[in-house]
Amino acid sequence: MSLYGKGVTNINRLCKLFRTGLRPCRFLSTTVSSKGKLDLSGIFPPMPTPFNQDESIAYDKLEKNVALWDKVPFRGLVVQGSNGEYVYLSTEERVELVKRVREFLPSTSDKLLLAGSGCESTKATIQMSEKMAAAGADAVMVVTPSYYKPGMKDKALHAHFTAVADKSPVPVILYSVPVFTVIDLSLNVIVDLAHHPNIIGIKESGGDITKIGNIVHQTQGLDFQVIAGSASFLLATLQIGGVGGVAALANVLGKEVCELQRLFIEGKLSAAVDLQKQLIAPNSAVTKDFGIAGLKQVMEWKGFYGGPTRSPLQPLPEAEVSKLRKVFVESGYL
């Protein structure tokens, strides 16, 4: 049996929203009763944060990038996923980015805005979630806290996500990314959290397809959505019951990543498999091989503004730029 009872009532949740002056979700029914009201089916690019050469945020370049992404059939945009260098941003910058992206999206756009609100402490994560909801986020994506790794046992993580979901004015998406946090959010914790009325899904970036399949299987009937955290295992996630993906590669090959999901939905599995294979090398290049600096370099080649990273991240040496370009040329994307 789930550890959750009825949770926060709809009336109390809505009253709190207006007492605190927070912005209701664009879909009011989502704020009142999150479960099952926010469909995550589709592809989301985790947007890199554009910096000027002095490392200030280049909001004019962000506006240009958002306009280009809005033309791609994405389900929505993610602000401050790992590719957004959010750990290097101040609280004010993080909130302002969400506000600006909401402003830059046309009022007629049906794209969702997901915002990474995770912080190390539960209190700070709750506060950040409230601020991002007020700034325009439709849902928040909460990364696993990890600095005090020995203390981040199942009980601590369960309590953290429960407290955040209890207080968040918008739906919560769990974000498990062990390559950065070193902590792999356990299956037992994920399945139990799936019962929470304000937790609607998980972005699973670990790449363990067995675990992803178990999550899907054990959360059937709970209105809990699983999205792949990388284009490299997007097709496998869709085949096993996932609904979409948040993929770094989508920032530069958005149409192709969306096409992969379209082919799957239409039952064109042979073509989907071929496209998945073609995307693996470019995906590796902008993630584990060359990282955020590599992703930003490819953005420049593809007509976006990439710009520099914020230190201590370093730009790519020329030799690595050449290797990166070769990957995209040989894959047919440059």
mmCIF file of C-alpha atoms in Angstrom:
data_model
loop_
_atom_site.group_PDB
_atom_site.id
_atom_site.type_symbol
_atom_site.label_atom_id
_atom_site.label_comp_id
_atom_site.label_asym_id
_atom_site.label_seq_id
_atom_site.Cartn_x
_atom_site.Cartn_y
_atom_site.Cartn_z
ATOM 1 C CA MET A 1 0.000 0.000 0.000
ATOM 2 C CA SER A 2 1.258 3.513 -0.781
ATOM 3 C CA LEU A 3 2.527 5.675 2.038
ATOM 4 C CA TYR A 4 0.195 8.413 0.812
ATOM 5 C CA GLY A 5 -3.302 9.122 1.970
ATOM 6 C CA LYS A 6 -5.489 11.702 0.329
ATOM 7 C CA GLY A 7 -2.678 14.304 0.341
ATOM 8 C CA VAL A 8 -3.393 18.009 0.057
ATOM 9 C CA THR A 9 -6.987 18.604 -0.978
ATOM 10 C CA ASN A 10 -7.761 20.412 -4.189
ATOM 11 C CA ILE A 11 -9.446 23.289 -2.356
ATOM 12 C CA ASN A 12 -6.524 23.838 0.016
ATOM 13 C CA ARG A 13 -4.065 23.669 -2.864
ATOM 14 C CA LEU A 14 -5.956 26.293 -4.857
ATOM 15 C CA CYS A 15 -6.486 28.555 -1.844
ATOM 16 C CA LYS A 16 -2.789 28.425 -1.030
ATOM 17 C CA LEU A 17 -1.965 29.303 -4.618
ATOM 18 C CA PHE A 18 -3.920 32.544 -4.482
ATOM 19 C CA ARG A 19 -2.885 33.413 -0.916
ATOM 20 C CA THR A 20 0.767 33.298 -1.936
ATOM 21 C CA GLY A 21 0.170 35.187 -5.151
ATOM 22 C CA LEU A 22 1.565 32.418 -7.307
ATOM 23 C CA ARG A 23 0.624 32.117 -10.947
ATOM 24 C CA PRO A 24 -1.814 29.266 -11.626
ATOM 25 C CA CYS A 25 -0.748 26.776 -14.252
ATOM 26 C CA ARG A 26 -1.917 27.675 -17.765
ATOM 27 C CA PHE A 27 -4.251 24.716 -17.497
ATOM 28 C CA LEU A 28 -6.171 25.528 -14.312
ATOM 29 C CA SER A 29 -7.375 21.955 -13.967
ATOM 30 C CA THR A 30 -3.722 20.892 -13.741
ATOM 31 C CA THR A 31 -3.165 23.117 -10.714
ATOM 32 C CA VAL A 32 -6.323 21.919 -9.025
ATOM 33 C CA SER A 33 -5.831 18.235 -9.718
ATOM 34 C CA SER A 34 -2.463 17.442 -11.270
ATOM 35 C CA LYS A 35 -2.755 13.715 -11.803
ATOM 36 C CA GLY A 36 -3.543 12.818 -15.372
ATOM 37 C CA LYS A 37 -4.057 16.420 -16.503
ATOM 38 C CA LEU A 38 -0.619 17.228 -17.911
ATOM 39 C CA ASP A 39 0.302 15.051 -20.860
ATOM 40 C CA LEU A 40 4.081 14.724 -21.258
ATOM 41 C CA SER A 41 3.893 12.649 -24.443
ATOM 42 C CA GLY A 42 6.494 13.979 -26.841
ATOM 43 C CA ILE A 43 9.986 15.431 -27.050
ATOM 44 C CA PHE A 44 11.494 18.206 -24.925
ATOM 45 C CA PRO A 45 14.897 19.841 -25.531
ATOM 46 C CA PRO A 46 16.731 20.655 -22.269
ATOM 47 C CA MET A 47 17.779 24.147 -23.294
ATOM 48 C CA PRO A 48 21.401 25.282 -22.791
ATOM 49 C CA THR A 49 21.725 28.671 -21.113
ATOM 50 C CA PRO A 50 23.218 31.206 -23.551
ATOM 51 C CA PHE A 51 26.007 33.312 -22.108
ATOM 52 C CA ASN A 52 27.794 36.382 -23.397
ATOM 53 C CA GLN A 53 31.582 36.344 -23.421
ATOM 54 C CA ASP A 54 31.577 37.945 -19.936
ATOM 55 C CA GLU A 55 29.376 35.017 -18.754
ATOM 56 C CA SER A 56 26.288 37.169 -18.251
ATOM 57 C CA ILE A 57 23.101 35.623 -19.642
ATOM 58 C CA ALA A 58 22.437 36.593 -23.259
ATOM 59 C CA TYR A 59 18.663 37.027 -23.121
ATOM 60 C CA ASP A 60 18.526 38.408 -26.670
ATOM 61 C CA LYS A 61 20.155 35.202 -27.933
ATOM 62 C CA LEU A 62 17.787 33.150 -25.799
ATOM 63 C CA GLU A 63 14.846 34.808 -27.512
ATOM 64 C CA LYS A 64 16.276 33.853 -30.909
ATOM 65 C CA ASN A 65 16.791 30.237 -29.834
ATOM 66 C CA VAL A 66 13.289 29.942 -28.383
ATOM 67 C CA ALA A 67 11.821 31.244 -31.649
ATOM 68 C CA LEU A 68 13.678 28.516 -33.560
ATOM 69 C CA TRP A 69 12.675 25.754 -31.131
ATOM 70 C CA ASP A 70 9.060 26.895 -31.283
ATOM 71 C CA LYS A 71 9.008 25.897 -34.967
ATOM 72 C CA VAL A 72 9.882 22.281 -34.093
ATOM 73 C CA PRO A 73 7.016 19.930 -33.119
ATOM 74 C CA PHE A 74 8.218 19.598 -29.530
ATOM 75 C CA ARG A 75 5.793 18.877 -26.704
ATOM 76 C CA GLY A 76 7.547 21.593 -24.767
ATOM 77 C CA LEU A 77 10.814 23.076 -23.540
ATOM 78 C CA VAL A 78 12.899 22.326 -20.454
ATOM 79 C CA VAL A 79 14.606 25.212 -18.705
ATOM 80 C CA GLN A 80 17.493 24.244 -16.413
ATOM 81 C CA GLY A 81 17.936 20.617 -17.028
ATOM 82 C CA SER A 82 21.566 19.542 -16.670
ATOM 83 C CA ASN A 83 22.406 21.096 -20.038
ATOM 84 C CA GLY A 84 21.273 24.472 -18.705
ATOM 85 C CA GLU A 85 24.288 24.732 -16.338
ATOM 86 C CA TYR A 86 21.785 25.467 -13.572
ATOM 87 C CA VAL A 87 24.301 24.630 -10.829
ATOM 88 C CA TYR A 88 26.284 27.698 -11.934
ATOM 89 C CA LEU A 89 23.303 30.066 -11.855
ATOM 90 C CA SER A 90 22.074 32.243 -9.019
ATOM 91 C CA THR A 91 18.536 31.883 -7.691
ATOM 92 C CA GLU A 92 17.595 35.125 -9.407
ATOM 93 C CA GLU A 93 19.012 33.959 -12.734
ATOM 94 C CA ARG A 94 17.202 30.644 -12.538
ATOM 95 C CA VAL A 95 13.837 32.280 -11.946
ATOM 96 C CA GLU A 96 14.428 34.994 -14.542
ATOM 97 C CA LEU A 97 15.237 32.398 -17.203
ATOM 98 C CA VAL A 98 11.869 30.739 -16.681
ATOM 99 C CA LYS A 99 10.113 34.089 -16.825
ATOM 100 C CA ARG A 100 11.890 35.084 -20.047
ATOM 101 C CA VAL A 101 11.247 31.788 -21.818
ATOM 102 C CA ARG A 102 7.554 32.050 -20.942
ATOM 103 C CA GLU A 103 7.541 35.587 -22.374
ATOM 104 C CA PHE A 104 9.409 34.523 -25.515
ATOM 105 C CA LEU A 105 6.997 31.699 -26.324
ATOM 106 C CA PRO A 106 4.095 32.997 -28.443
ATOM 107 C CA SER A 107 0.814 33.263 -26.563
ATOM 108 C CA THR A 108 -0.642 30.891 -29.148
ATOM 109 C CA SER A 109 1.995 28.219 -28.476
ATOM 110 C CA ASP A 110 0.772 24.955 -26.973
ATOM 111 C CA LYS A 111 4.236 23.988 -25.769
ATOM 112 C CA LEU A 112 4.674 23.111 -22.106
ATOM 113 C CA LEU A 113 7.374 24.793 -20.048
ATOM 114 C CA LEU A 114 9.130 22.458 -17.613
ATOM 115 C CA ALA A 115 11.558 24.040 -15.156
ATOM 116 C CA GLY A 116 14.311 22.360 -13.184
ATOM 117 C CA SER A 117 13.725 23.474 -9.600
ATOM 118 C CA GLY A 118 15.952 21.031 -7.763
ATOM 119 C CA CYS A 119 18.223 22.313 -4.980
ATOM 120 C CA GLU A 120 20.185 20.478 -2.319
ATOM 121 C CA SER A 121 17.822 21.226 0.551
ATOM 122 C CA THR A 122 14.134 20.415 0.662
ATOM 123 C CA LYS A 123 13.271 23.925 1.844
ATOM 124 C CA ALA A 124 15.160 25.567 -1.017
ATOM 125 C CA THR A 125 13.604 23.201 -3.560
ATOM 126 C CA ILE A 126 10.101 24.060 -2.338
ATOM 127 C CA GLN A 127 10.860 27.767 -2.535
ATOM 128 C CA MET A 128 12.376 27.418 -5.995
ATOM 129 C CA SER A 129 9.383 25.397 -7.205
ATOM 130 C CA GLU A 130 6.994 28.099 -5.993
ATOM 131 C CA LYS A 131 9.025 30.828 -7.690
ATOM 132 C CA MET A 132 9.239 28.937 -10.972
ATOM 133 C CA ALA A 133 5.507 28.291 -10.943
ATOM 134 C CA ALA A 134 4.946 32.015 -10.453
ATOM 135 C CA ALA A 135 7.375 32.728 -13.315
ATOM 136 C CA GLY A 136 5.407 30.591 -15.741
ATOM 137 C CA ALA A 137 6.410 26.934 -15.411
ATOM 138 C CA ASP A 138 3.709 24.365 -16.140
ATOM 139 C CA ALA A 139 5.563 21.751 -14.082
ATOM 140 C CA VAL A 140 8.841 21.429 -12.212
ATOM 141 C CA MET A 141 11.498 18.784 -12.714
ATOM 142 C CA VAL A 142 13.231 17.941 -9.427
ATOM 143 C CA VAL A 143 16.693 16.402 -9.524
ATOM 144 C CA THR A 144 17.876 14.035 -6.801
ATOM 145 C CA PRO A 145 19.813 15.920 -4.073
ATOM 146 C CA SER A 146 23.270 14.415 -3.815
ATOM 147 C CA TYR A 147 25.917 16.464 -2.020
ATOM 148 C CA TYR A 148 25.631 14.463 1.200
ATOM 149 C CA LYS A 149 25.578 11.167 -0.658
ATOM 150 C CA PRO A 150 25.989 8.832 2.349
ATOM 151 C CA GLY A 151 22.857 10.343 3.898
ATOM 152 C CA MET A 152 20.735 10.159 0.768
ATOM 153 C CA LYS A 153 19.151 6.805 1.546
ATOM 154 C CA ASP A 154 15.687 5.836 0.375
ATOM 155 C CA LYS A 155 14.004 7.298 3.461
ATOM 156 C CA ALA A 156 15.631 10.711 3.009
ATOM 157 C CA LEU A 157 14.876 10.887 -0.712
ATOM 158 C CA HIS A 158 11.310 9.717 -0.207
ATOM 159 C CA ALA A 159 10.737 12.421 2.413
ATOM 160 C CA HIS A 160 12.371 15.072 0.187
ATOM 161 C CA PHE A 161 10.261 14.449 -2.904
ATOM 162 C CA THR A 162 7.092 14.019 -0.844
ATOM 163 C CA ALA A 163 7.556 17.375 0.882
ATOM 164 C CA VAL A 164 8.289 19.133 -2.415
ATOM 165 C CA ALA A 165 5.261 17.579 -4.117
ATOM 166 C CA ASP A 166 3.019 18.452 -1.163
ATOM 167 C CA LYS A 167 3.906 22.148 -1.475
ATOM 168 C CA SER A 168 4.516 22.648 -5.198
ATOM 169 C CA PRO A 169 1.742 24.668 -6.905
ATOM 170 C CA VAL A 170 2.412 22.809 -10.163
ATOM 171 C CA PRO A 171 2.997 19.129 -10.949
ATOM 172 C CA VAL A 172 6.343 17.536 -10.069
ATOM 173 C CA ILE A 173 8.468 15.343 -12.332
ATOM 174 C CA LEU A 174 11.183 13.252 -10.691
ATOM 175 C CA TYR A 175 14.602 13.622 -12.308
ATOM 176 C CA SER A 176 17.068 10.767 -11.864
ATOM 177 C CA VAL A 177 20.464 11.434 -13.458
ATOM 178 C CA PRO A 178 23.082 9.232 -11.740
ATOM 179 C CA VAL A 179 25.888 10.288 -14.111
ATOM 180 C CA PHE A 180 25.897 13.616 -12.237
ATOM 181 C CA THR A 181 24.360 12.837 -8.850
ATOM 182 C CA VAL A 182 25.977 9.380 -8.516
ATOM 183 C CA ILE A 183 22.732 8.420 -6.762
ATOM 184 C CA ASP A 184 20.379 6.195 -8.736
ATOM 185 C CA LEU A 185 16.876 6.838 -7.409
ATOM 186 C CA SER A 186 15.677 3.398 -6.408
ATOM 187 C CA LEU A 187 12.787 1.571 -8.039
ATOM 188 C CA ASN A 188 10.978 1.187 -4.711
ATOM 189 C CA VAL A 189 11.081 4.923 -4.019
ATOM 190 C CA ILE A 190 9.988 5.817 -7.554
ATOM 191 C CA VAL A 191 7.049 3.410 -7.497
ATOM 192 C CA ASP A 192 5.807 4.630 -4.145
ATOM 193 C CA LEU A 193 6.214 8.299 -5.106
ATOM 194 C CA ALA A 194 4.159 7.557 -8.218
ATOM 195 C CA HIS A 195 1.115 7.322 -5.926
ATOM 196 C CA HIS A 196 1.498 10.955 -4.876
ATOM 197 C CA PRO A 197 -1.307 13.113 -6.338
ATOM 198 C CA ASN A 198 1.138 15.801 -7.493
ATOM 199 C CA ILE A 199 3.939 13.632 -8.924
ATOM 200 C CA ILE A 200 3.133 12.929 -12.567
ATOM 201 C CA GLY A 201 6.232 11.222 -13.926
ATOM 202 C CA ILE A 202 9.955 10.734 -14.094
ATOM 203 C CA LYS A 203 12.742 11.720 -16.421
ATOM 204 C CA GLU A 204 14.943 8.625 -16.176
ATOM 205 C CA SER A 205 18.463 9.342 -17.420
ATOM 206 C CA GLY A 206 20.263 6.282 -16.100
ATOM 207 C CA GLY A 207 19.711 4.341 -19.307
ATOM 208 C CA ASP A 208 18.930 1.022 -17.604
ATOM 209 C CA ILE A 209 16.111 -0.226 -19.810
ATOM 210 C CA THR A 210 15.284 -3.020 -17.360
ATOM 211 C CA LYS A 211 14.688 -0.448 -14.639
ATOM 212 C CA ILE A 212 12.670 1.737 -17.003
ATOM 213 C CA GLY A 213 10.525 -1.266 -17.892
ATOM 214 C CA ASN A 214 9.997 -2.055 -14.227
ATOM 215 C CA ILE A 215 8.926 1.521 -13.524
ATOM 216 C CA VAL A 216 6.389 1.388 -16.340
ATOM 217 C CA HIS A 217 5.108 -2.023 -15.251
ATOM 218 C CA GLN A 218 4.811 -1.232 -11.549
ATOM 219 C CA THR A 219 3.116 2.137 -12.048
ATOM 220 C CA GLN A 220 0.418 0.958 -14.451
ATOM 221 C CA GLY A 221 -2.893 2.548 -13.651
ATOM 222 C CA LEU A 222 -1.330 5.371 -11.634
ATOM 223 C CA ASP A 223 -1.265 8.029 -14.375
ATOM 224 C CA PHE A 224 2.516 8.138 -13.966
ATOM 225 C CA GLN A 225 4.507 8.964 -17.111
ATOM 226 C CA VAL A 226 8.041 7.819 -17.912
ATOM 227 C CA ILE A 227 10.234 9.870 -20.241
ATOM 228 C CA ALA A 228 13.687 8.913 -21.474
ATOM 229 C CA GLY A 229 16.524 11.189 -20.430
ATOM 230 C CA SER A 230 18.504 10.670 -23.624
ATOM 231 C CA ALA A 231 17.926 10.177 -27.338
ATOM 232 C CA SER A 232 20.213 7.149 -27.206
ATOM 233 C CA PHE A 233 17.538 4.969 -25.581
ATOM 234 C CA LEU A 234 14.444 6.868 -26.694
ATOM 235 C CA LEU A 235 13.075 4.151 -28.963
ATOM 236 C CA ALA A 236 13.634 1.433 -26.359
ATOM 237 C CA THR A 237 11.817 3.552 -23.768
ATOM 238 C CA LEU A 238 8.873 4.125 -26.099
ATOM 239 C CA GLN A 239 8.667 0.427 -26.932
ATOM 240 C CA ILE A 240 8.510 -0.527 -23.289
ATOM 241 C CA GLY A 241 5.786 1.977 -22.418
ATOM 242 C CA GLY A 242 7.458 5.368 -22.025
ATOM 243 C CA VAL A 243 5.764 8.470 -23.437
ATOM 244 C CA GLY A 244 8.625 10.617 -24.732
ATOM 245 C CA GLY A 245 12.017 12.058 -23.990
ATOM 246 C CA VAL A 246 14.042 14.978 -22.701
ATOM 247 C CA ALA A 247 17.097 14.769 -24.933
ATOM 248 C CA ALA A 248 20.129 17.037 -25.296
ATOM 249 C CA LEU A 249 20.324 16.066 -28.956
ATOM 250 C CA ALA A 250 16.878 17.583 -29.531
ATOM 251 C CA ASN A 251 18.404 21.041 -29.140
ATOM 252 C CA VAL A 252 20.202 20.625 -32.459
ATOM 253 C CA LEU A 253 18.381 17.748 -34.198
ATOM 254 C CA GLY A 254 14.902 18.440 -32.906
ATOM 255 C CA LYS A 255 13.023 17.470 -36.057
ATOM 256 C CA GLU A 256 14.905 14.185 -36.258
ATOM 257 C CA VAL A 257 14.280 13.245 -32.622
ATOM 258 C CA CYS A 258 10.583 14.129 -32.995
ATOM 259 C CA GLU A 259 10.518 12.070 -36.188
ATOM 260 C CA LEU A 260 11.772 9.056 -34.274
ATOM 261 C CA GLN A 261 8.789 9.224 -31.961
ATOM 262 C CA ARG A 262 6.404 9.806 -34.895
ATOM 263 C CA LEU A 263 7.701 6.710 -36.677
ATOM 264 C CA PHE A 264 7.167 4.663 -33.529
ATOM 265 C CA ILE A 265 3.630 5.942 -33.029
ATOM 266 C CA GLU A 266 2.762 5.138 -36.644
ATOM 267 C CA GLY A 267 4.120 1.609 -36.267
ATOM 268 C CA LYS A 268 6.958 2.119 -38.737
ATOM 269 C CA LEU A 269 9.405 0.233 -36.552
ATOM 270 C CA SER A 270 11.979 -0.627 -39.196
ATOM 271 C CA ALA A 271 12.405 3.037 -40.119
ATOM 272 C CA ALA A 272 12.410 3.975 -36.418
ATOM 273 C CA VAL A 273 15.190 1.493 -35.682
ATOM 274 C CA ASP A 274 17.266 2.843 -38.582
ATOM 275 C CA LEU A 275 16.834 6.417 -37.365
ATOM 276 C CA GLN A 276 17.625 5.464 -33.758
ATOM 277 C CA LYS A 277 20.904 3.907 -34.928
ATOM 278 C CA GLN A 278 21.744 7.033 -36.932
ATOM 279 C CA LEU A 279 21.198 9.267 -33.896
ATOM 280 C CA ILE A 280 23.394 7.332 -31.464
ATOM 281 C CA ALA A 281 26.786 8.756 -32.502
ATOM 282 C CA PRO A 282 25.602 12.412 -32.614
ATOM 283 C CA ASN A 283 23.870 11.913 -29.278
ATOM 284 C CA SER A 284 27.004 10.545 -27.640
ATOM 285 C CA ALA A 285 28.987 13.438 -29.082
ATOM 286 C CA VAL A 286 26.850 16.147 -27.451
ATOM 287 C CA THR A 287 26.565 14.305 -24.142
ATOM 288 C CA LYS A 288 29.291 12.081 -22.703
ATOM 289 C CA ASP A 289 31.990 12.695 -25.359
ATOM 290 C CA PHE A 290 32.102 16.504 -25.659
ATOM 291 C CA GLY A 291 29.538 17.643 -23.096
ATOM 292 C CA ILE A 292 27.814 21.005 -22.928
ATOM 293 C CA ALA A 293 30.645 22.792 -24.731
ATOM 294 C CA GLY A 294 30.220 20.344 -27.593
ATOM 295 C CA LEU A 295 26.459 20.835 -27.640
ATOM 296 C CA LYS A 296 26.888 24.602 -27.788
ATOM 297 C CA GLN A 297 29.364 24.251 -30.634
ATOM 298 C CA VAL A 298 26.907 22.187 -32.679
ATOM 299 C CA MET A 299 24.218 24.770 -31.953
ATOM 300 C CA GLU A 300 26.382 27.336 -33.713
ATOM 301 C CA TRP A 301 26.682 25.086 -36.753
ATOM 302 C CA LYS A 302 22.934 24.496 -36.836
ATOM 303 C CA GLY A 303 21.919 28.162 -36.769
ATOM 304 C CA PHE A 304 21.333 28.630 -33.047
ATOM 305 C CA TYR A 305 23.337 30.691 -30.599
ATOM 306 C CA GLY A 306 25.523 28.430 -28.488
ATOM 307 C CA GLY A 307 28.085 30.769 -27.005
ATOM 308 C CA PRO A 308 30.514 30.001 -24.205
ATOM 309 C CA THR A 309 30.003 27.866 -21.137
ATOM 310 C CA ARG A 310 30.213 29.388 -17.668
ATOM 311 C CA SER A 311 33.465 28.626 -15.891
ATOM 312 C CA PRO A 312 34.841 26.335 -14.621
ATOM 313 C CA LEU A 313 33.520 24.527 -17.719
ATOM 314 C CA GLN A 314 35.981 25.076 -20.542
ATOM 315 C CA PRO A 315 35.575 25.549 -24.311
ATOM 316 C CA LEU A 316 36.523 22.695 -26.613
ATOM 317 C CA PRO A 317 40.117 22.641 -27.888
ATOM 318 C CA GLU A 318 40.349 22.914 -31.679
ATOM 319 C CA ALA A 319 41.301 19.239 -32.001
ATOM 320 C CA GLU A 320 38.074 18.213 -30.270
ATOM 321 C CA VAL A 321 36.033 20.639 -32.361
ATOM 322 C CA SER A 322 37.330 18.830 -35.440
ATOM 323 C CA LYS A 323 36.424 15.431 -33.991
ATOM 324 C CA LEU A 324 32.965 16.685 -33.101
ATOM 325 C CA ARG A 325 32.376 18.043 -36.577
ATOM 326 C CA LYS A 326 33.480 14.761 -38.110
ATOM 327 C CA VAL A 327 30.827 12.876 -36.130
ATOM 328 C CA PHE A 328 28.033 15.096 -37.425
ATOM 329 C CA VAL A 329 29.343 15.083 -40.992
ATOM 330 C CA GLU A 330 29.677 11.290 -41.087
ATOM 331 C CA SER A 331 26.173 10.936 -39.612
ATOM 332 C CA GLY A 332 24.782 13.143 -42.377
ATOM 333 C CA TYR A 333 23.754 16.052 -40.149
ATOM 334 C CA LEU A 334 26.275 18.652 -41.325
#
